Coordinates of C-alpha atoms in Angstrom, one line a residue:
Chain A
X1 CA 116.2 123.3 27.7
X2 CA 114.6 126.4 27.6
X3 CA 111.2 124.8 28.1
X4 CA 112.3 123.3 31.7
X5 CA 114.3 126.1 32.8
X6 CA 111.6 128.1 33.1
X7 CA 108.8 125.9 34.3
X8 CA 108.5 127.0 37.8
X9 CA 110.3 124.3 40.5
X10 CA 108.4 121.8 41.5
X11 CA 106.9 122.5 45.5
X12 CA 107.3 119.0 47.6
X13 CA 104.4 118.7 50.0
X14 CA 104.1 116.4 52.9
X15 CA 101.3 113.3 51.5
X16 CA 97.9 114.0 53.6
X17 CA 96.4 111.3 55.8
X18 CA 93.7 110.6 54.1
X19 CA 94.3 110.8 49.9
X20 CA 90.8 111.2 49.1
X21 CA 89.3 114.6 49.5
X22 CA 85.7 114.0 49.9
X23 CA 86.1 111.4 52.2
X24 CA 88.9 113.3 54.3
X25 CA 86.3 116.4 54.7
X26 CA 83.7 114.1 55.4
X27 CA 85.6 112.7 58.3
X28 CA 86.6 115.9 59.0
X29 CA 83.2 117.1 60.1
X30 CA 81.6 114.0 61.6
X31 CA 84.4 114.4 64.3
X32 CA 83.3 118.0 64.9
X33 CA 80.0 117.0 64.7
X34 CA 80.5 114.4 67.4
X35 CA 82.5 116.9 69.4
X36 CA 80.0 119.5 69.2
X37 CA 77.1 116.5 70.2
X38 CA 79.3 115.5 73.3
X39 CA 80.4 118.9 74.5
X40 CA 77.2 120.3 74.3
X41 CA 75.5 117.4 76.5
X42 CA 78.2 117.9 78.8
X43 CA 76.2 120.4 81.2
X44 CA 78.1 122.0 84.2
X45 CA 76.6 123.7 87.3
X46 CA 78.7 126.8 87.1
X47 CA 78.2 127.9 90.7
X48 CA 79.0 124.4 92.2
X49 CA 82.4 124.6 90.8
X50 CA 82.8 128.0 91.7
X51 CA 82.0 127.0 95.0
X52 CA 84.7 123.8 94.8
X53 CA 86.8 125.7 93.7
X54 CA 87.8 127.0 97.7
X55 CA 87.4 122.9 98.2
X56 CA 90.0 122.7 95.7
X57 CA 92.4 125.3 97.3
X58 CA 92.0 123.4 100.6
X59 CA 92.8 120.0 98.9
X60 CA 96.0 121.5 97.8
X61 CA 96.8 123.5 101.3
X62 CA 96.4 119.2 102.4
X63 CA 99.1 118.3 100.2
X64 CA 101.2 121.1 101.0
X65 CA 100.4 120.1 104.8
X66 CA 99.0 116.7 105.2
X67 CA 97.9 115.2 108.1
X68 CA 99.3 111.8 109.3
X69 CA 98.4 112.1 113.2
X70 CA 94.7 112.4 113.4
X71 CA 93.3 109.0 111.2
X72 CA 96.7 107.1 111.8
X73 CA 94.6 104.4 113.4
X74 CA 92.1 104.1 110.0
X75 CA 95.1 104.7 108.1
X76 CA 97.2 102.1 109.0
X77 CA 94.5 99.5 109.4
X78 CA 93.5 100.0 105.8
X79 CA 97.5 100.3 104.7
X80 CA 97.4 96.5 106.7
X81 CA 94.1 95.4 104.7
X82 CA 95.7 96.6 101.0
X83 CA 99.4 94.6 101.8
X84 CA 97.6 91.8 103.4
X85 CA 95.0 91.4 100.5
X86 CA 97.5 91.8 97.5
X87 CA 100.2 89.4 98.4
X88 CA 97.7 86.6 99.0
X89 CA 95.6 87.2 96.2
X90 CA 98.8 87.5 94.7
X91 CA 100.0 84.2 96.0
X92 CA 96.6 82.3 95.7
X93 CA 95.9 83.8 92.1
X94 CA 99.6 82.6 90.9
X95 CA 98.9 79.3 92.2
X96 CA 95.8 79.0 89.6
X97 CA 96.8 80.4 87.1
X98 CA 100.1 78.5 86.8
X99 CA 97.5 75.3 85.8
X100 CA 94.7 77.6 83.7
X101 CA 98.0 78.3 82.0
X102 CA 99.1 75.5 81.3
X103 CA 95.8 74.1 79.7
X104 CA 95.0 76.9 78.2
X105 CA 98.0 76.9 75.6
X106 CA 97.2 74.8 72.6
X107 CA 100.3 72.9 72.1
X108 CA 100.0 71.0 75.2
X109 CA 96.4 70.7 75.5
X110 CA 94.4 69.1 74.3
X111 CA 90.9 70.6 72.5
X112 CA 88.5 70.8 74.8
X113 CA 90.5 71.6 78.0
X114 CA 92.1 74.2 75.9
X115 CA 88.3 75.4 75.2
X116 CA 87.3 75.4 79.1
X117 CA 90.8 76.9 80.4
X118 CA 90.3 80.1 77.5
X119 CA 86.5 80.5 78.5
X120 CA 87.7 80.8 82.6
X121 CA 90.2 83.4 81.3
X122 CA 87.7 85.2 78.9
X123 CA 85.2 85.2 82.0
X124 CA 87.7 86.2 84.8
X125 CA 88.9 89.1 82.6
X126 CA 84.9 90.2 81.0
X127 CA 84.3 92.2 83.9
X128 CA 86.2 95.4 85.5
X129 CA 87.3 94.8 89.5
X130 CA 85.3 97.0 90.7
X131 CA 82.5 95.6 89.5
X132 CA 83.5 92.0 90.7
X133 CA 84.5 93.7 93.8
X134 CA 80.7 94.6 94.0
X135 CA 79.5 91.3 93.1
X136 CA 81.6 89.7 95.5
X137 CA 80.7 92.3 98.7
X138 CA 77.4 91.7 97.8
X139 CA 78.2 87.7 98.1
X140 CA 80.7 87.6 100.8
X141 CA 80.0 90.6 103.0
X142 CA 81.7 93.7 103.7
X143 CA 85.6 93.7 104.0
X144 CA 89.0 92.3 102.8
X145 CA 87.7 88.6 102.1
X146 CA 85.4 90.0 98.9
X147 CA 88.4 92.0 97.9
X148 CA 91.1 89.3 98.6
X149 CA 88.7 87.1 95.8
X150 CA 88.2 89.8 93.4
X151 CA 92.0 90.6 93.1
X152 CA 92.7 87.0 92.9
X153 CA 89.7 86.5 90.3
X154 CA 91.8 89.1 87.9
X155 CA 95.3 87.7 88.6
X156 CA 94.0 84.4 87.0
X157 CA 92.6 86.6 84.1
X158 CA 95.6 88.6 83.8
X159 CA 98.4 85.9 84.1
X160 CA 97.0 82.9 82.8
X161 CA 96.2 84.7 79.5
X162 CA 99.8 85.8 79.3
X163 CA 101.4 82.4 80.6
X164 CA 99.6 80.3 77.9
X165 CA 100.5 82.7 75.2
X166 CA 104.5 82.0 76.3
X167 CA 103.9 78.3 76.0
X168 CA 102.6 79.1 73.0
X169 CA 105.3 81.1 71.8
X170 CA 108.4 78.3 72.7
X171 CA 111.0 76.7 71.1
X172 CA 109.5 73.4 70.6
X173 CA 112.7 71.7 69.8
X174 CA 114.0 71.6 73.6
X175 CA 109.9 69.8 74.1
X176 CA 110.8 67.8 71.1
X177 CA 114.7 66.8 72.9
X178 CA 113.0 66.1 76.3
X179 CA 110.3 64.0 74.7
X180 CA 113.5 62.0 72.6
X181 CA 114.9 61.1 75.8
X182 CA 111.7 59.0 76.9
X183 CA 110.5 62.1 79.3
X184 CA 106.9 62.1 80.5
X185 CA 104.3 64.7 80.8
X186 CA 105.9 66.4 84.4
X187 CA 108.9 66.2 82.8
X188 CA 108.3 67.7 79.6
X189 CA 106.7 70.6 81.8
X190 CA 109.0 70.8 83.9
X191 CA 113.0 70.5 82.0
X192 CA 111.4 72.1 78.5
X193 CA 108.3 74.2 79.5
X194 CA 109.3 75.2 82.8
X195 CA 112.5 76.3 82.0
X196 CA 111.7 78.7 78.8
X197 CA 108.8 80.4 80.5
X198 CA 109.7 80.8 84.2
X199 CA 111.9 84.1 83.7
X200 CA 108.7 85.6 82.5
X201 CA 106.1 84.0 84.7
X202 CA 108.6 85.2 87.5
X203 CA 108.5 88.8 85.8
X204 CA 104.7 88.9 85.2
X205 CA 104.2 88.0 89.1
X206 CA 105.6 90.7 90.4
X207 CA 104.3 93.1 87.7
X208 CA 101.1 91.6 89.2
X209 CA 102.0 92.3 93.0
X210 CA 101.9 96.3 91.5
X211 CA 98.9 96.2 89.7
X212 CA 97.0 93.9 92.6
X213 CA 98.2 97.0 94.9
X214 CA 97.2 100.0 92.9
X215 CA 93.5 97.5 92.8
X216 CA 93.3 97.6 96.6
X217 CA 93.6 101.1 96.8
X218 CA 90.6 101.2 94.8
X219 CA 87.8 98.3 95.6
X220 CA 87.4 99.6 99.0
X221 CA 85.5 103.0 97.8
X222 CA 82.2 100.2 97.0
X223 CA 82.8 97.8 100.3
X224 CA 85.9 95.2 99.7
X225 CA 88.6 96.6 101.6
X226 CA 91.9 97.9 102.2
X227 CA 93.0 101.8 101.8
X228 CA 90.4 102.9 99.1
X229 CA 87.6 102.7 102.2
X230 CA 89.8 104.9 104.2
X231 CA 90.3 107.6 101.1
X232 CA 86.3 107.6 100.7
X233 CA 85.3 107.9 104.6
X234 CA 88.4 111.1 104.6
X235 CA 87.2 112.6 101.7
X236 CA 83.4 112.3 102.3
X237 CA 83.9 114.3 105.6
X238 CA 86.0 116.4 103.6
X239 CA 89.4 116.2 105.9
X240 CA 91.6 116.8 102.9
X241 CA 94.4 117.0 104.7
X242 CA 94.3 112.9 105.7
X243 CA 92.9 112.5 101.8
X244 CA 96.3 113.7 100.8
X245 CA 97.9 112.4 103.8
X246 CA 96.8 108.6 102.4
X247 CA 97.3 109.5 98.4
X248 CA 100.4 110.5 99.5
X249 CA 100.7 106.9 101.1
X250 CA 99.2 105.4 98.2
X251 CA 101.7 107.3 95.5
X252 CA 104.2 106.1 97.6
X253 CA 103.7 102.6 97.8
X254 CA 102.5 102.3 94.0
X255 CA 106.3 104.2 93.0
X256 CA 107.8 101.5 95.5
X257 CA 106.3 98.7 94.0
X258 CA 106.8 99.7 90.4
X259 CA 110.3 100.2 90.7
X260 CA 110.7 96.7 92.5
X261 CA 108.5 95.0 90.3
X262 CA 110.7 96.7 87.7
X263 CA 113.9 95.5 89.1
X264 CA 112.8 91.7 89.3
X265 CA 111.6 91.7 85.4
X266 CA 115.4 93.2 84.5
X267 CA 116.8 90.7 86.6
X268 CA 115.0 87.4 85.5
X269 CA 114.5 89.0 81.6
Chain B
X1 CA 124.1 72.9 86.7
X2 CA 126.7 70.7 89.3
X3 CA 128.1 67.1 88.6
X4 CA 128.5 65.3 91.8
X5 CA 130.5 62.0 91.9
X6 CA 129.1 59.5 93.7
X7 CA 131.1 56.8 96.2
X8 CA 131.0 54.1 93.1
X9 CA 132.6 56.7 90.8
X10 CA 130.0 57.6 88.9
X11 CA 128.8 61.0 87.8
X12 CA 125.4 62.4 88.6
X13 CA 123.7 65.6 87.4
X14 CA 121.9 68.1 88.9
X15 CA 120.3 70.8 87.8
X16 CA 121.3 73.1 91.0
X17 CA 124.3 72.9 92.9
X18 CA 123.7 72.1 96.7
X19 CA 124.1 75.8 97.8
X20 CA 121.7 77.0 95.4
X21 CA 119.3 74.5 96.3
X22 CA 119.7 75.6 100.0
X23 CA 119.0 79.5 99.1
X24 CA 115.6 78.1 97.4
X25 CA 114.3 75.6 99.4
X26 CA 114.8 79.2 102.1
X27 CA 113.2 81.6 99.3
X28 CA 110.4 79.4 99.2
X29 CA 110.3 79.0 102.9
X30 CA 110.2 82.6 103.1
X31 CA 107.7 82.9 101.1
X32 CA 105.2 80.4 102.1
X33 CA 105.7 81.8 105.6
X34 CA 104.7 85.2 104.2
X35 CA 101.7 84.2 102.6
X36 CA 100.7 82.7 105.8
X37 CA 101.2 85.8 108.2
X38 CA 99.5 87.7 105.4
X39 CA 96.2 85.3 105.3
X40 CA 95.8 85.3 108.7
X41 CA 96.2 88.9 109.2
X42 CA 93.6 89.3 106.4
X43 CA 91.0 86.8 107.6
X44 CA 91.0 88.3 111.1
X45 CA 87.8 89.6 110.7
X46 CA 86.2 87.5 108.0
X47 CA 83.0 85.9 109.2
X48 CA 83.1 82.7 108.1
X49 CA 79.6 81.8 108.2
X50 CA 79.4 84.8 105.6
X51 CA 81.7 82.7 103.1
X52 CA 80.2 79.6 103.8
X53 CA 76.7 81.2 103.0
X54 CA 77.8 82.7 99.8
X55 CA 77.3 80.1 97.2
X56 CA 73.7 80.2 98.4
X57 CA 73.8 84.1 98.1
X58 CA 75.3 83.7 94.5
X59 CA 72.2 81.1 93.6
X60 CA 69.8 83.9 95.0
X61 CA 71.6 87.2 93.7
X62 CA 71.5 85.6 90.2
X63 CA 67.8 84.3 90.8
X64 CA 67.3 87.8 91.1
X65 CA 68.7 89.5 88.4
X66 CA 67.1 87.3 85.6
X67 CA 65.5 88.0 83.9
X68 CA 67.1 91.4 83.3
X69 CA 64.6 94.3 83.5
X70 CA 64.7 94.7 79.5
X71 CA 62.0 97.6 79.7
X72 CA 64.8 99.8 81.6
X73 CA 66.6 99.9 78.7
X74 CA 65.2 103.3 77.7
X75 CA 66.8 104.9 80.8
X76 CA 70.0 103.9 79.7
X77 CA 71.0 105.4 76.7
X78 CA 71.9 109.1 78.0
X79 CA 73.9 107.8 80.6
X80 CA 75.8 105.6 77.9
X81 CA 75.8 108.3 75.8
X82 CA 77.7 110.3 78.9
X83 CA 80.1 107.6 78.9
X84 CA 81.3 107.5 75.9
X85 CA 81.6 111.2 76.0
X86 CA 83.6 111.2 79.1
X87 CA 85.6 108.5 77.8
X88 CA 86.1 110.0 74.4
X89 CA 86.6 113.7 75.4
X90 CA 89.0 112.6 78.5
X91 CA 91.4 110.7 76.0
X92 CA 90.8 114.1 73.7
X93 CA 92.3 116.7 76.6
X94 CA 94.5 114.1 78.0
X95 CA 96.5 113.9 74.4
X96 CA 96.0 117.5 74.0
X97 CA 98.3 117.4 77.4
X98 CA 100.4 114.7 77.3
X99 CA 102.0 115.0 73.9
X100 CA 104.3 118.3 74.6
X101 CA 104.4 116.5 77.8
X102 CA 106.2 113.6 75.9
X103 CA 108.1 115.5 73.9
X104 CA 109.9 117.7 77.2
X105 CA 110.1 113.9 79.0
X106 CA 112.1 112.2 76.5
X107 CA 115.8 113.2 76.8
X108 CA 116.6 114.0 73.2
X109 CA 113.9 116.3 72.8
X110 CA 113.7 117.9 76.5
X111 CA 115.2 121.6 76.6
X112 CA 116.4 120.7 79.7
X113 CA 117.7 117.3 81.3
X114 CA 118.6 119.0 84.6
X115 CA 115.9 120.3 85.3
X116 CA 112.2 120.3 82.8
X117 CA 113.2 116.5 81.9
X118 CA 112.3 115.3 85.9
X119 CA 109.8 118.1 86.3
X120 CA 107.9 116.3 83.2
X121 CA 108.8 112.9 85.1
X122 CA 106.6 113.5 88.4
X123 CA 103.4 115.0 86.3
X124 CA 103.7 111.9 84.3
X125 CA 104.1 109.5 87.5
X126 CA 101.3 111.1 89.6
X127 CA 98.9 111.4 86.8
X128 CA 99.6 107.2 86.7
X129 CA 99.9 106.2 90.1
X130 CA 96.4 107.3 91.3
X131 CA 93.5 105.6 90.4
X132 CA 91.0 107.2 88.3
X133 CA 88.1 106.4 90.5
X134 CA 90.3 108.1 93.0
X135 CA 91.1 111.3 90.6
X136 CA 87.0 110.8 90.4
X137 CA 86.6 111.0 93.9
X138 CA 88.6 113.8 94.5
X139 CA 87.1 115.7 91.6
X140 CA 83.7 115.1 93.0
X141 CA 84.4 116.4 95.6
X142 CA 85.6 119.5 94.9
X143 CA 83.7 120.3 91.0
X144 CA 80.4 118.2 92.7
X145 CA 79.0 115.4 90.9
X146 CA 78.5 115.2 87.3
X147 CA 80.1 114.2 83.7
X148 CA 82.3 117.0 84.2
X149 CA 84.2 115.2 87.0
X150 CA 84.2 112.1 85.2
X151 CA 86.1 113.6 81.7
X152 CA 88.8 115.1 83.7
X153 CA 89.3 112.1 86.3
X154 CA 89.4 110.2 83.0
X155 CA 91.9 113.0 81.5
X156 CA 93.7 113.2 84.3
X157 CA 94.7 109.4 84.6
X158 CA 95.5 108.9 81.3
X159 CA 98.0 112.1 80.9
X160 CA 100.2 109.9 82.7
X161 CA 100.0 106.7 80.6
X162 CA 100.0 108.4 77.1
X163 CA 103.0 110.3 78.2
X164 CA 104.8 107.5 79.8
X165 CA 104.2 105.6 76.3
X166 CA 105.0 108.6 73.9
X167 CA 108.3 110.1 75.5
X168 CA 109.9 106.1 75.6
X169 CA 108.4 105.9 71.8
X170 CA 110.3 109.6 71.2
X171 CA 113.6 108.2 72.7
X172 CA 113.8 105.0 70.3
X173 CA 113.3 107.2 67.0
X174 CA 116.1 106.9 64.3
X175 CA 118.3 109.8 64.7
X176 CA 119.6 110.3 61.7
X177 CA 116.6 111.5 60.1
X178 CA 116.7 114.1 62.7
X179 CA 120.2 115.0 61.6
X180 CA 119.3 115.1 58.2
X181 CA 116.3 117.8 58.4
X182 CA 118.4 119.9 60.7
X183 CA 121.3 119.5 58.0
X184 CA 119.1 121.1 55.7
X185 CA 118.5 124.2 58.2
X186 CA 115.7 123.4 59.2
X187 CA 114.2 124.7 62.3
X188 CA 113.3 123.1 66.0
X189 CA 109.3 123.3 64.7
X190 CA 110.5 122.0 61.3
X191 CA 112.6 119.4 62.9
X192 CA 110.0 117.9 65.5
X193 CA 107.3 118.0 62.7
X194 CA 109.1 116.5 59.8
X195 CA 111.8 114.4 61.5
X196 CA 110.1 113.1 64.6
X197 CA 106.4 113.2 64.2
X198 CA 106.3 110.8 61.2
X199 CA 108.3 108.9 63.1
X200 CA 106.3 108.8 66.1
X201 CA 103.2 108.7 64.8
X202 CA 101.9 104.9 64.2
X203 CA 103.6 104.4 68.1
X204 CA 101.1 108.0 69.1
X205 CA 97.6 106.7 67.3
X206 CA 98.6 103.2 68.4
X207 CA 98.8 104.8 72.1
X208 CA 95.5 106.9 71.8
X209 CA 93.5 104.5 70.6
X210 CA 94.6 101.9 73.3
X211 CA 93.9 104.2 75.9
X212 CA 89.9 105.1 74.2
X213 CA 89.5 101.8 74.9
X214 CA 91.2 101.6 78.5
X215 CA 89.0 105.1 79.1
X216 CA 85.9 102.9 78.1
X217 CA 86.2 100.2 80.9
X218 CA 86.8 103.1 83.3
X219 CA 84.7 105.4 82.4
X220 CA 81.5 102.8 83.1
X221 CA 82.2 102.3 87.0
X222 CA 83.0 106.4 87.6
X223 CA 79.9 106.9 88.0
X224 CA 80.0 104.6 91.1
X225 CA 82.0 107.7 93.0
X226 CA 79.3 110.2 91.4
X227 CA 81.2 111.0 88.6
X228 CA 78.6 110.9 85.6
X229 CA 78.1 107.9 83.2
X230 CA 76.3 104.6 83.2
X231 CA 78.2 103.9 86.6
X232 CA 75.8 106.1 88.3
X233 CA 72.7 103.9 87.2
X234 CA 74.4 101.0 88.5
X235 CA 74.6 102.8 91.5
X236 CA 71.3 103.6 92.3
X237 CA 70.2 100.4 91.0
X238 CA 72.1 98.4 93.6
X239 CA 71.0 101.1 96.4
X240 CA 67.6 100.2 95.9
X241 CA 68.8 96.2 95.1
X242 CA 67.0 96.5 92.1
X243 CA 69.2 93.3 90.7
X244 CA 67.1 92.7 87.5
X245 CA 68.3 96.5 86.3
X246 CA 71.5 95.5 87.6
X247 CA 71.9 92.7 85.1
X248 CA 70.9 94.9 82.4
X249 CA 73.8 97.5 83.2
X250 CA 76.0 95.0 83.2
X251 CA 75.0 92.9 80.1
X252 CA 75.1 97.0 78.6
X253 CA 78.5 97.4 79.7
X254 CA 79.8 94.3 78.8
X255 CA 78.5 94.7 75.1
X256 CA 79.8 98.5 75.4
X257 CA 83.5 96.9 76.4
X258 CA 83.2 94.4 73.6
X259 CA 82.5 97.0 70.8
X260 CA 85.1 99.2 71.9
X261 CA 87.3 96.6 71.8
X262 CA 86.5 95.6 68.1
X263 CA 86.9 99.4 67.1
X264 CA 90.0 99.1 68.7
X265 CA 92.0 96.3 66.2
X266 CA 89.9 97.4 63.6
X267 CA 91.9 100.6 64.0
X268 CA 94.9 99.3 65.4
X269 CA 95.3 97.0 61.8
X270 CA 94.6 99.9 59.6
X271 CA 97.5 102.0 61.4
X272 CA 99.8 99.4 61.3

């Protein structure tokens, strides 16, 4: 009794990340060793940002004030190019991927078309849009028809991926039921497969109208396209108040779509 | 789902009753007609004997960037190196931001619902809906070109995404561990460190380390705007259509992308 009543009480403290002590130092110091590596190749030109820094103030006087009037013309031609080009890559993108899908999930197809339709989606979905978007201008030319094919190239990436991995992920009794009833192939798709995944496929689409919109504002800085062309031409003759003018546009349009795109998945989920 | 009965009495099933067929058969009419405006307002001004000609541009383009110019490999590793700094050190200040960020965004940790709570909304909603080759742009233009611009375009853009994630993680925490520390008396610090943080914290590193690897991907094409990075070899490599240094880049950033992305589960399984 006496014994424990004096023996001091025992302190709780919070278990550390890492238990052992050696190896939670050593990580410890590689990270400021890498931090000191990175920050120290990071070199800045002092005066240059000194001298943005009036830039700066006038980028944010073009917020405060921006200017609609003077570039409507570029403005709304680009606005036209980035609507145009996401709802038919949109469209056209849906419309293959709905098949790639389909092939690509492995409980309705069979090996080796599952092996080609995963490879197309591995390949559409390797490379970054921009740099499609390059590869394509370089191809097809300047304007909206190199952009129109990249934003299509990644809808198949993005969307086929996620379709087959719903067909993957069904309730394959209601396949088994259709099958029971003498049901072919269309049918199957279309009463068991069809009607599981089509809520989502509907949901994904018009997450993909958002994402294909916030793309377009972007592929036209190297050539493809739409808004982002507009932004660069503003912005390297320094008019900052048309560059906020247009991210203004582009802010807009991006909320717009997300909250749509937001409202369809709630509805269909 | 409508029964109709037929004239000989018997039932038939279909899926749709005729009204709601009607309203699709016009949705998809609507549609289609859509798509068509949209097409051929967008192919206006496509020359067409530039898309017919491509396939034979594609054969040449990839004629000429193999084999890839292996030699220029020695060029390449600073401006990797940059890359991964700006990609690393952007995620870096963008937590450093974005996590009291989170924690005024989420409504039961806000101060304020009236009034910090949609304050914290908009940063967290413009940081996401520009672009951050656009933040790149802009930051160019007013720091001038360089890695600089690149880690906070990079920063910038992902303030918005690691909020958004952390302050929805922040709301779907179990309260009553909350309760319990403050039941013991414990303070707001004391509450947000031992009741939320641990509870937050797989959903946070999940969060970061998604984003490092998002950052990554972006952080290769900034360079494209001026914006420091690998992106900027690219750039002057396909200003001077050097195409075999081109397919070098690329192959580089391609194996870049795919060891970021094995780091990525490999830490992603050990958190979870």
């Amino acid at each position: 009794m006496d014994a424990i009543a004096r023996s001091p009480a025992p302190v709780w403290h919070r278990p550390q990340l890492i238990e052992n002590r050696w190896l939670r130092i050593t990580v410890a110091a590689a990270v400021l060793g890498y931090l000191w590596l990175a920050l120290s190749s990071v070199d800045v030109d002092w005066t240059r940002v000194v001298e943005g820094m009036a830039r700066a103030a006038r980028l944010f006087a073009g917020f405060l004030q921006p200017d609609f009037t003077s570039r409507w013309s570029d403005i709304q031609q680009g606005l036209i190019e980035s609507l145009t080009m996401t709802v038919c890559a949109t469209v056209f993108g849906v419309i293959l991927a709905l098949p790639i899908g389909l092939g690509a999930a492995r409980n309705l197809a069979p090996v080796w078309l599952y092996g080609v339709c995963r490879a197309v989606i591995a390949l559409a979905r390797s490379f970054q849009e921009i740099i499609v978007a390059i590869l394509f201008v370089a191809m097809f030319g300047f304007g909206t028809f190199a952009g129109f094919l990249t934003l299509s190239l990644s809808t198949i990436g993005f969307l086929s991926k996620l379709i087959a991995d719903d067909i993957e992920e069904i309730d394959p009794a209601q396949v088994e039921a259709i099958r029971a009833t003498g049901g072919g192939f269309w049918q199957v798709i279309d009463y068991a497969v069809a009607s599981q995944v089509t809520p989502r496929v509907v949901g994904l689409t018009a997450y993909q109208v958002d994402i294909n919109f916030r793309e377009s504002s972007v592929i036209g800085i190297v050539g493809a396209g739409g808004i982002g062309a507009t932004l660069n031409t503003a912005l390297d003759r320094y008019e900052f108040d048309s560059a906020a003018a247009i991210l203004l546009i582009i802010i807009a349009i991006v909320l717009l779509c997300e909250y749509a795109s937001g409202w369809i998945r709630r509805k269909v989920a | 789902m409508a029964v109709t009965i037929g004239a000989d009495g018997a039932q038939h099933w279909r899926r749709l009753t005729p009204d709601e067929q009607r309203w699709r058969w016009f949705g998809w009419l609507a549609l289609v007609a859509v798509a068509v405006l949209c097409w051929r307002i967008m192919t206006a001004d496509t020359i067409w004997a530039f898309v017919e000609n491509a396939p034979q541009q594609a054969v040449d383009i990839f004629g000429r960037m193999l084999p890839p110019r292996w030699s220029y490999a020695g060029q390449l590793w600073k401006p990797l190196w940059d890359t991964l700094n700006i990609a690393t050190l952007g995620t870096l200040i963008a937590i450093v931001i974005a996590t009291p960020l989170g924690f005024l965004a989420a409504r039961n940790t806000t101060p304020s619902v009236a009034f910090v709570r949609p304050l914290a909304l908009f940063i967290i909603v413009g940081s996401r809906s520009i672009n951050a080759l656009i933040w790149g742009l802009l930051l160019v233009a007013v720091l001038g070109p360089g890695v600089l611009a690149g880690i906070i375009a990079i920063a910038l853009r992902s303030i918005g995404f690691i909020g958004k994630l952390l302050y929805e993680a922040i709301e779907e925490i179990d309260d009553t561990q909350v309760e319990a520390i403050r039941a013991t008396g414990a303070g707001p610090g004391q509450v947000i460190s031992y009741g939320i943080w641990p509870q937050i914290l797989p959903a946070f590193a999940t969060i970061a380390v998604f984003r490092w690897d998002i950052n990554i991907r972006e952080s290769t094409v900034l360079g494209l705007v001026g914006a420091g990075g690998i992106g900027l070899a690219l750039e002057s490599s396909l200003n001077t259509l050097a195409w075999p240094q081109v397919s070098l880049i690329l192959l580089m950033i391609l194996s870049t992308v795919v060891v970021s992305e094995w780091i990525t589960a490999k830490v992603r399984r050990a958190i979870i």
